[in-house]
Amino acid sequence: MIAPSLLAADFARLADEANAVPGADWLHVDVMDAHFVPNLTLGLPVVESLMKYTDIPMDCHLMIDNPDRWAIGYAEAGSYNVTVHAEAAHDPVKLAKDLRAAGSKAGLSIKPKTPLEPWVEVLRHYDTLLVMSVEPGFGGQAFIPEVLDKVRTARRLVDTGHLTVLIEIDGGINDETIEAAAEAGVDCFVAGSAVFGSDDPVRAMESLRAQARACGRR
Ligand code: DX5
Ligand code: ZN
Protein backbone atom coordinates (compact mmCIF):
# COMPACT_ATOMS: atom_id res chain seq x y z
CA MET A 1 0.00 0.00 0.00
CA ILE A 2 1.12 3.55 -0.77
CA ALA A 3 -0.05 6.55 1.25
CA PRO A 4 1.03 9.82 -0.39
CA SER A 5 1.66 12.51 2.24
CA LEU A 6 -0.02 15.83 1.59
CA LEU A 7 2.73 17.55 3.57
CA ALA A 8 4.63 17.81 0.27
CA ALA A 9 1.56 19.02 -1.65
CA ASP A 10 0.42 22.57 -2.39
CA PHE A 11 -1.58 23.51 0.72
CA ALA A 12 -3.60 26.09 -1.21
CA ARG A 13 -4.84 23.36 -3.58
CA LEU A 14 -5.29 20.37 -1.29
CA ALA A 15 -8.41 19.00 -3.01
CA ASP A 16 -6.72 19.11 -6.43
CA GLU A 17 -3.62 17.49 -5.00
CA ALA A 18 -5.68 14.68 -3.45
CA ASN A 19 -7.31 14.11 -6.81
CA ALA A 20 -3.89 14.01 -8.46
CA VAL A 21 -3.21 10.63 -6.81
CA PRO A 22 -6.37 8.65 -7.64
CA GLY A 23 -4.77 5.24 -7.10
CA ALA A 24 -3.54 6.03 -3.59
CA ASP A 25 -4.49 3.47 -0.97
CA TRP A 26 -4.63 6.07 1.79
CA LEU A 27 -4.13 9.82 1.86
CA HIS A 28 -1.65 10.65 4.62
CA VAL A 29 -2.40 13.91 6.42
CA ASP A 30 0.24 15.28 8.79
CA VAL A 31 -1.25 17.25 11.65
CA MET A 32 1.41 19.22 13.55
CA ASP A 33 0.82 21.53 16.50
CA ALA A 34 4.16 23.37 16.91
CA HIS A 35 4.44 21.75 20.38
CA PHE A 36 4.96 18.03 19.92
CA VAL A 37 6.99 18.91 16.82
CA PRO A 38 8.57 22.25 15.86
CA ASN A 39 6.24 22.80 12.90
CA LEU A 40 2.63 23.77 12.33
CA THR A 41 0.44 22.42 9.53
CA LEU A 42 -3.31 21.97 9.58
CA GLY A 43 -6.06 20.67 11.82
CA LEU A 44 -9.52 19.18 11.94
CA PRO A 45 -11.43 21.85 9.96
CA VAL A 46 -9.12 21.35 6.98
CA VAL A 47 -9.39 17.56 7.20
CA GLU A 48 -13.19 17.79 7.36
CA SER A 49 -13.29 20.06 4.30
CA LEU A 50 -10.89 17.89 2.35
CA MET A 51 -13.03 14.81 2.93
CA LYS A 52 -15.79 16.37 0.85
CA TYR A 53 -13.50 16.32 -2.19
CA THR A 54 -11.97 12.84 -2.06
CA ASP A 55 -13.02 9.25 -1.51
CA ILE A 56 -9.49 8.11 -0.69
CA PRO A 57 -9.39 6.83 2.90
CA MET A 58 -7.83 9.45 5.15
CA ASP A 59 -4.79 8.43 7.22
CA CYS A 60 -4.37 11.15 9.83
CA HIS A 61 -0.96 11.27 11.53
CA LEU A 62 -1.30 13.40 14.63
CA MET A 63 2.02 14.88 15.71
CA ILE A 64 0.39 16.74 18.57
CA ASP A 65 0.43 16.95 22.36
CA ASN A 66 -2.51 15.53 24.28
CA PRO A 67 -3.94 13.31 21.53
CA ASP A 68 -6.14 11.82 24.29
CA ARG A 69 -8.20 14.99 23.96
CA TRP A 70 -7.94 15.81 20.25
CA ALA A 71 -7.65 12.57 18.26
CA ILE A 72 -11.27 11.55 18.65
CA GLY A 73 -12.50 14.42 16.43
CA TYR A 74 -10.55 13.05 13.48
CA ALA A 75 -12.18 9.65 13.95
CA GLU A 76 -15.64 11.16 14.30
CA ALA A 77 -15.06 13.18 11.13
CA GLY A 78 -14.68 9.92 9.20
CA SER A 79 -10.93 9.30 8.96
CA TYR A 80 -10.10 5.75 8.02
CA ASN A 81 -7.10 5.57 10.36
CA VAL A 82 -6.06 7.94 13.13
CA THR A 83 -2.48 7.65 14.36
CA VAL A 84 -1.26 9.13 17.63
CA HIS A 85 2.25 9.22 19.02
CA ALA A 86 3.20 6.81 21.79
CA GLU A 87 5.43 9.56 23.22
CA ALA A 88 2.48 11.95 23.54
CA ALA A 89 -0.43 9.75 24.61
CA HIS A 90 -1.33 9.64 28.31
CA ASP A 91 -3.56 6.55 28.17
CA PRO A 92 -2.94 4.92 24.78
CA VAL A 93 -5.10 1.86 25.48
CA LYS A 94 -8.16 3.97 26.28
CA LEU A 95 -7.37 6.18 23.31
CA ALA A 96 -7.35 3.20 20.94
CA LYS A 97 -10.69 2.03 22.31
CA ASP A 98 -12.16 5.52 21.90
CA LEU A 99 -10.91 5.78 18.30
CA ARG A 100 -12.33 2.39 17.38
CA ALA A 101 -15.64 3.21 19.08
CA ALA A 102 -15.79 6.38 16.97
CA GLY A 103 -15.45 4.27 13.84
CA SER A 104 -11.82 4.57 12.76
CA LYS A 105 -8.81 2.33 12.92
CA ALA A 106 -6.38 3.19 15.69
CA GLY A 107 -2.72 3.80 14.89
CA LEU A 108 0.28 4.14 17.20
CA SER A 109 3.44 5.85 16.01
CA ILE A 110 6.94 5.68 17.45
CA LYS A 111 9.74 8.16 16.75
CA PRO A 112 13.09 6.85 15.46
CA LYS A 113 14.68 6.71 18.93
CA THR A 114 11.64 5.20 20.67
CA PRO A 115 12.10 1.46 21.19
CA LEU A 116 9.33 -0.93 20.13
CA GLU A 117 9.45 -3.42 23.01
CA PRO A 118 7.77 -1.26 25.72
CA TRP A 119 4.81 -0.71 23.38
CA VAL A 120 4.13 -4.26 22.27
CA GLU A 121 1.42 -4.92 24.86
CA VAL A 122 -0.28 -1.60 24.09
CA LEU A 123 -0.15 -2.44 20.37
CA ARG A 124 -2.51 -5.35 20.95
CA HIS A 125 -5.22 -2.68 21.10
CA TYR A 126 -4.14 -1.00 17.85
CA ASP A 127 -4.72 -1.65 14.16
CA THR A 128 -1.67 0.06 12.71
CA LEU A 129 1.92 0.72 13.82
CA LEU A 130 3.56 3.75 12.21
CA VAL A 131 7.34 3.49 12.42
CA MET A 132 8.90 6.92 11.89
CA SER A 133 11.99 6.72 9.70
CA VAL A 134 12.83 10.44 10.17
CA GLU A 135 12.39 12.73 13.16
CA PRO A 136 8.78 13.89 12.84
CA GLY A 137 8.18 17.49 11.87
CA PHE A 138 9.37 17.99 8.33
CA GLY A 139 9.23 16.35 4.92
CA GLY A 140 12.21 15.78 2.68
CA GLN A 141 14.57 14.37 5.33
CA ALA A 142 16.94 11.44 4.89
CA PHE A 143 15.72 7.94 5.74
CA ILE A 144 17.12 6.47 8.97
CA PRO A 145 17.85 2.79 8.10
CA GLU A 146 18.32 1.73 11.75
CA VAL A 147 14.54 1.86 12.31
CA LEU A 148 14.17 -1.20 10.07
CA ASP A 149 15.18 -3.38 13.04
CA LYS A 150 11.91 -2.31 14.66
CA VAL A 151 10.04 -3.14 11.46
CA ARG A 152 11.60 -6.62 11.41
CA THR A 153 10.65 -7.21 15.04
CA ALA A 154 7.09 -6.01 14.42
CA ARG A 155 6.86 -8.18 11.30
CA ARG A 156 7.90 -11.24 13.34
CA LEU A 157 5.32 -10.44 16.02
CA VAL A 158 2.61 -10.15 13.37
CA ASP A 159 3.69 -13.24 11.44
CA THR A 160 3.72 -15.33 14.62
CA GLY A 161 0.27 -14.14 15.63
CA HIS A 162 1.34 -12.01 18.61
CA LEU A 163 0.14 -8.77 17.01
CA THR A 164 -2.34 -7.99 14.26
CA VAL A 165 -1.16 -4.50 13.31
CA LEU A 166 -0.56 -3.29 9.81
CA ILE A 167 3.02 -1.96 9.63
CA GLU A 168 3.40 1.51 8.14
CA ILE A 169 6.60 3.50 7.64
CA ASP A 170 6.92 7.28 7.31
CA GLY A 171 9.84 9.48 6.32
CA GLY A 172 12.42 9.46 3.54
CA ILE A 173 10.66 6.78 1.48
CA ASN A 174 11.72 7.02 -2.16
CA ASP A 175 12.95 4.76 -4.94
CA GLU A 176 16.28 4.30 -3.17
CA THR A 177 14.90 3.35 0.24
CA ILE A 178 11.61 1.58 -0.39
CA GLU A 179 13.14 -1.78 -1.24
CA ALA A 180 14.91 -2.14 2.11
CA ALA A 181 11.72 -1.15 3.91
CA ALA A 182 9.70 -3.65 1.88
CA GLU A 183 12.21 -6.41 2.60
CA ALA A 184 11.99 -5.63 6.31
CA GLY A 185 8.25 -6.25 6.16
CA VAL A 186 6.45 -2.92 5.79
CA ASP A 187 2.81 -3.12 4.60
CA CYS A 188 2.12 0.56 3.92
CA PHE A 189 4.58 3.20 2.73
CA VAL A 190 4.03 6.91 3.35
CA ALA A 191 5.74 9.05 0.72
CA GLY A 192 5.59 12.84 0.60
CA SER A 193 8.29 14.45 -1.50
CA ALA A 194 8.80 11.31 -3.61
CA VAL A 195 5.18 11.59 -4.83
CA PHE A 196 4.15 15.26 -4.68
CA GLY A 197 7.65 16.49 -5.46
CA SER A 198 7.47 14.62 -8.74
CA ASP A 199 6.20 16.03 -12.05
CA ASP A 200 4.00 12.95 -12.37
CA PRO A 201 2.66 11.93 -8.94
CA VAL A 202 0.74 8.93 -10.29
CA ARG A 203 3.78 7.53 -12.05
CA ALA A 204 5.94 8.15 -8.99
CA MET A 205 3.42 6.35 -6.82
CA GLU A 206 3.07 3.41 -9.19
CA SER A 207 6.81 3.04 -9.49
CA LEU A 208 7.15 2.95 -5.68
CA ARG A 209 4.36 0.38 -5.54
CA ALA A 210 6.05 -1.81 -8.16
CA GLN A 211 9.35 -1.68 -6.27
CA ALA A 212 7.67 -2.54 -2.99
CA ARG A 213 5.80 -5.44 -4.60
CA ALA A 214 8.97 -6.81 -6.15
CA CYS A 215 10.86 -6.77 -2.84
CA GLY A 216 8.09 -7.23 -0.32
CA ARG A 217 7.65 -10.43 1.57
CA ARG A 218 3.88 -10.26 1.27
C1 DX5 B 1 7.14 13.96 8.74
C2 DX5 B 1 5.82 13.47 8.26
C3 DX5 B 1 5.85 12.72 6.99
C4 DX5 B 1 6.37 13.50 5.81
C5 DX5 B 1 7.21 12.57 5.03
O1 DX5 B 1 7.05 14.33 10.06
O2 DX5 B 1 5.23 12.62 9.23
O3 DX5 B 1 4.59 12.14 6.69
O4 DX5 B 1 5.37 14.00 4.98
O5 DX5 B 1 7.79 13.28 3.99
P1 DX5 B 1 8.89 12.64 3.06
O6 DX5 B 1 8.25 11.47 2.38
O7 DX5 B 1 9.24 13.73 2.14
O8 DX5 B 1 10.02 12.21 3.95
ZN1 ZN C 1 3.38 11.53 8.60
CSV table of C-alpha atoms and ligand atoms in Angstrom, one decimal:
chain,number,residue,atom,x,y,z
A,1,MET,CA,0.0,0.0,0.0
A,2,ILE,CA,1.1,3.5,-0.8
A,3,ALA,CA,0.0,6.6,1.3
A,4,PRO,CA,1.0,9.8,-0.4
A,5,SER,CA,1.7,12.5,2.2
A,6,LEU,CA,0.0,15.8,1.6
A,7,LEU,CA,2.7,17.6,3.6
A,8,ALA,CA,4.6,17.8,0.3
A,9,ALA,CA,1.6,19.0,-1.7
A,10,ASP,CA,0.4,22.6,-2.4
A,11,PHE,CA,-1.6,23.5,0.7
A,12,ALA,CA,-3.6,26.1,-1.2
A,13,ARG,CA,-4.8,23.4,-3.6
A,14,LEU,CA,-5.3,20.4,-1.3
A,15,ALA,CA,-8.4,19.0,-3.0
A,16,ASP,CA,-6.7,19.1,-6.4
A,17,GLU,CA,-3.6,17.5,-5.0
A,18,ALA,CA,-5.7,14.7,-3.4
A,19,ASN,CA,-7.3,14.1,-6.8
A,20,ALA,CA,-3.9,14.0,-8.5
A,21,VAL,CA,-3.2,10.6,-6.8
A,22,PRO,CA,-6.4,8.6,-7.6
A,23,GLY,CA,-4.8,5.2,-7.1
A,24,ALA,CA,-3.5,6.0,-3.6
A,25,ASP,CA,-4.5,3.5,-1.0
A,26,TRP,CA,-4.6,6.1,1.8
A,27,LEU,CA,-4.1,9.8,1.9
A,28,HIS,CA,-1.6,10.7,4.6
A,29,VAL,CA,-2.4,13.9,6.4
A,30,ASP,CA,0.2,15.3,8.8
A,31,VAL,CA,-1.3,17.3,11.7
A,32,MET,CA,1.4,19.2,13.6
A,33,ASP,CA,0.8,21.5,16.5
A,34,ALA,CA,4.2,23.4,16.9
A,35,HIS,CA,4.4,21.8,20.4
A,36,PHE,CA,5.0,18.0,19.9
A,37,VAL,CA,7.0,18.9,16.8
A,38,PRO,CA,8.6,22.3,15.9
A,39,ASN,CA,6.2,22.8,12.9
A,40,LEU,CA,2.6,23.8,12.3
A,41,THR,CA,0.4,22.4,9.5
A,42,LEU,CA,-3.3,22.0,9.6
A,43,GLY,CA,-6.1,20.7,11.8
A,44,LEU,CA,-9.5,19.2,11.9
A,45,PRO,CA,-11.4,21.9,10.0
A,46,VAL,CA,-9.1,21.3,7.0
A,47,VAL,CA,-9.4,17.6,7.2
A,48,GLU,CA,-13.2,17.8,7.4
A,49,SER,CA,-13.3,20.1,4.3
A,50,LEU,CA,-10.9,17.9,2.3
A,51,MET,CA,-13.0,14.8,2.9
A,52,LYS,CA,-15.8,16.4,0.9
A,53,TYR,CA,-13.5,16.3,-2.2
A,54,THR,CA,-12.0,12.8,-2.1
A,55,ASP,CA,-13.0,9.3,-1.5
A,56,ILE,CA,-9.5,8.1,-0.7
A,57,PRO,CA,-9.4,6.8,2.9
A,58,MET,CA,-7.8,9.5,5.2
A,59,ASP,CA,-4.8,8.4,7.2
A,60,CYS,CA,-4.4,11.2,9.8
A,61,HIS,CA,-1.0,11.3,11.5
A,62,LEU,CA,-1.3,13.4,14.6
A,63,MET,CA,2.0,14.9,15.7
A,64,ILE,CA,0.4,16.7,18.6
A,65,ASP,CA,0.4,17.0,22.4
A,66,ASN,CA,-2.5,15.5,24.3
A,67,PRO,CA,-3.9,13.3,21.5
A,68,ASP,CA,-6.1,11.8,24.3
A,69,ARG,CA,-8.2,15.0,24.0
A,70,TRP,CA,-7.9,15.8,20.2
A,71,ALA,CA,-7.6,12.6,18.3
A,72,ILE,CA,-11.3,11.6,18.6
A,73,GLY,CA,-12.5,14.4,16.4
A,74,TYR,CA,-10.5,13.0,13.5
A,75,ALA,CA,-12.2,9.6,14.0
A,76,GLU,CA,-15.6,11.2,14.3
A,77,ALA,CA,-15.1,13.2,11.1
A,78,GLY,CA,-14.7,9.9,9.2
A,79,SER,CA,-10.9,9.3,9.0
A,80,TYR,CA,-10.1,5.7,8.0
A,81,ASN,CA,-7.1,5.6,10.4
A,82,VAL,CA,-6.1,7.9,13.1
A,83,THR,CA,-2.5,7.6,14.4
A,84,VAL,CA,-1.3,9.1,17.6
A,85,HIS,CA,2.3,9.2,19.0
A,86,ALA,CA,3.2,6.8,21.8
A,87,GLU,CA,5.4,9.6,23.2
A,88,ALA,CA,2.5,12.0,23.5
A,89,ALA,CA,-0.4,9.8,24.6
A,90,HIS,CA,-1.3,9.6,28.3
A,91,ASP,CA,-3.6,6.5,28.2
A,92,PRO,CA,-2.9,4.9,24.8
A,93,VAL,CA,-5.1,1.9,25.5
A,94,LYS,CA,-8.2,4.0,26.3
A,95,LEU,CA,-7.4,6.2,23.3
A,96,ALA,CA,-7.3,3.2,20.9
A,97,LYS,CA,-10.7,2.0,22.3
A,98,ASP,CA,-12.2,5.5,21.9
A,99,LEU,CA,-10.9,5.8,18.3
A,100,ARG,CA,-12.3,2.4,17.4
A,101,ALA,CA,-15.6,3.2,19.1
A,102,ALA,CA,-15.8,6.4,17.0
A,103,GLY,CA,-15.4,4.3,13.8
A,104,SER,CA,-11.8,4.6,12.8
A,105,LYS,CA,-8.8,2.3,12.9
A,106,ALA,CA,-6.4,3.2,15.7
A,107,GLY,CA,-2.7,3.8,14.9
A,108,LEU,CA,0.3,4.1,17.2
A,109,SER,CA,3.4,5.9,16.0
A,110,ILE,CA,6.9,5.7,17.5
A,111,LYS,CA,9.7,8.2,16.8
A,112,PRO,CA,13.1,6.9,15.5
A,113,LYS,CA,14.7,6.7,18.9
A,114,THR,CA,11.6,5.2,20.7
A,115,PRO,CA,12.1,1.5,21.2
A,116,LEU,CA,9.3,-0.9,20.1
A,117,GLU,CA,9.4,-3.4,23.0
A,118,PRO,CA,7.8,-1.3,25.7
A,119,TRP,CA,4.8,-0.7,23.4
A,120,VAL,CA,4.1,-4.3,22.3
A,121,GLU,CA,1.4,-4.9,24.9
A,122,VAL,CA,-0.3,-1.6,24.1
A,123,LEU,CA,-0.2,-2.4,20.4
A,124,ARG,CA,-2.5,-5.3,21.0
A,125,HIS,CA,-5.2,-2.7,21.1
A,126,TYR,CA,-4.1,-1.0,17.9
A,127,ASP,CA,-4.7,-1.7,14.2
A,128,THR,CA,-1.7,0.1,12.7
A,129,LEU,CA,1.9,0.7,13.8
A,130,LEU,CA,3.6,3.7,12.2
A,131,VAL,CA,7.3,3.5,12.4
A,132,MET,CA,8.9,6.9,11.9
A,133,SER,CA,12.0,6.7,9.7
A,134,VAL,CA,12.8,10.4,10.2
A,135,GLU,CA,12.4,12.7,13.2
A,136,PRO,CA,8.8,13.9,12.8
A,137,GLY,CA,8.2,17.5,11.9
A,138,PHE,CA,9.4,18.0,8.3
A,139,GLY,CA,9.2,16.4,4.9
A,140,GLY,CA,12.2,15.8,2.7
A,141,GLN,CA,14.6,14.4,5.3
A,142,ALA,CA,16.9,11.4,4.9
A,143,PHE,CA,15.7,7.9,5.7
A,144,ILE,CA,17.1,6.5,9.0
A,145,PRO,CA,17.9,2.8,8.1
A,146,GLU,CA,18.3,1.7,11.8
A,147,VAL,CA,14.5,1.9,12.3
A,148,LEU,CA,14.2,-1.2,10.1
A,149,ASP,CA,15.2,-3.4,13.0
A,150,LYS,CA,11.9,-2.3,14.7
A,151,VAL,CA,10.0,-3.1,11.5
A,152,ARG,CA,11.6,-6.6,11.4
A,153,THR,CA,10.6,-7.2,15.0
A,154,ALA,CA,7.1,-6.0,14.4
A,155,ARG,CA,6.9,-8.2,11.3
A,156,ARG,CA,7.9,-11.2,13.3
A,157,LEU,CA,5.3,-10.4,16.0
A,158,VAL,CA,2.6,-10.2,13.4
A,159,ASP,CA,3.7,-13.2,11.4
A,160,THR,CA,3.7,-15.3,14.6
A,161,GLY,CA,0.3,-14.1,15.6
A,162,HIS,CA,1.3,-12.0,18.6
A,163,LEU,CA,0.1,-8.8,17.0
A,164,THR,CA,-2.3,-8.0,14.3
A,165,VAL,CA,-1.2,-4.5,13.3
A,166,LEU,CA,-0.6,-3.3,9.8
A,167,ILE,CA,3.0,-2.0,9.6
A,168,GLU,CA,3.4,1.5,8.1
A,169,ILE,CA,6.6,3.5,7.6
A,170,ASP,CA,6.9,7.3,7.3
A,171,GLY,CA,9.8,9.5,6.3
A,172,GLY,CA,12.4,9.5,3.5
A,173,ILE,CA,10.7,6.8,1.5
A,174,ASN,CA,11.7,7.0,-2.2
A,175,ASP,CA,13.0,4.8,-4.9
A,176,GLU,CA,16.3,4.3,-3.2
A,177,THR,CA,14.9,3.3,0.2
A,178,ILE,CA,11.6,1.6,-0.4
A,179,GLU,CA,13.1,-1.8,-1.2
A,180,ALA,CA,14.9,-2.1,2.1
A,181,ALA,CA,11.7,-1.1,3.9
A,182,ALA,CA,9.7,-3.7,1.9
A,183,GLU,CA,12.2,-6.4,2.6
A,184,ALA,CA,12.0,-5.6,6.3
A,185,GLY,CA,8.3,-6.3,6.2
A,186,VAL,CA,6.5,-2.9,5.8
A,187,ASP,CA,2.8,-3.1,4.6
A,188,CYS,CA,2.1,0.6,3.9
A,189,PHE,CA,4.6,3.2,2.7
A,190,VAL,CA,4.0,6.9,3.3
A,191,ALA,CA,5.7,9.1,0.7
A,192,GLY,CA,5.6,12.8,0.6
A,193,SER,CA,8.3,14.5,-1.5
A,194,ALA,CA,8.8,11.3,-3.6
A,195,VAL,CA,5.2,11.6,-4.8
A,196,PHE,CA,4.1,15.3,-4.7
A,197,GLY,CA,7.6,16.5,-5.5
A,198,SER,CA,7.5,14.6,-8.7
A,199,ASP,CA,6.2,16.0,-12.0
A,200,ASP,CA,4.0,12.9,-12.4
A,201,PRO,CA,2.7,11.9,-8.9
A,202,VAL,CA,0.7,8.9,-10.3
A,203,ARG,CA,3.8,7.5,-12.0
A,204,ALA,CA,5.9,8.2,-9.0
A,205,MET,CA,3.4,6.3,-6.8
A,206,GLU,CA,3.1,3.4,-9.2
A,207,SER,CA,6.8,3.0,-9.5
A,208,LEU,CA,7.1,3.0,-5.7
A,209,ARG,CA,4.4,0.4,-5.5
A,210,ALA,CA,6.1,-1.8,-8.2
A,211,GLN,CA,9.4,-1.7,-6.3
A,212,ALA,CA,7.7,-2.5,-3.0
A,213,ARG,CA,5.8,-5.4,-4.6
A,214,ALA,CA,9.0,-6.8,-6.1
A,215,CYS,CA,10.9,-6.8,-2.8
A,216,GLY,CA,8.1,-7.2,-0.3
A,217,ARG,CA,7.6,-10.4,1.6
A,218,ARG,CA,3.9,-10.3,1.3
B,1,DX5,C1,7.1,14.0,8.7
B,1,DX5,C2,5.8,13.5,8.3
B,1,DX5,C3,5.9,12.7,7.0
B,1,DX5,C4,6.4,13.5,5.8
B,1,DX5,C5,7.2,12.6,5.0
B,1,DX5,O1,7.0,14.3,10.1
B,1,DX5,O2,5.2,12.6,9.2
B,1,DX5,O3,4.6,12.1,6.7
B,1,DX5,O4,5.4,14.0,5.0
B,1,DX5,O5,7.8,13.3,4.0
B,1,DX5,P1,8.9,12.6,3.1
B,1,DX5,O6,8.3,11.5,2.4
B,1,DX5,O7,9.2,13.7,2.1
B,1,DX5,O8,10.0,12.2,4.0
B,2,ZN,ZN,3.4,11.5,8.6
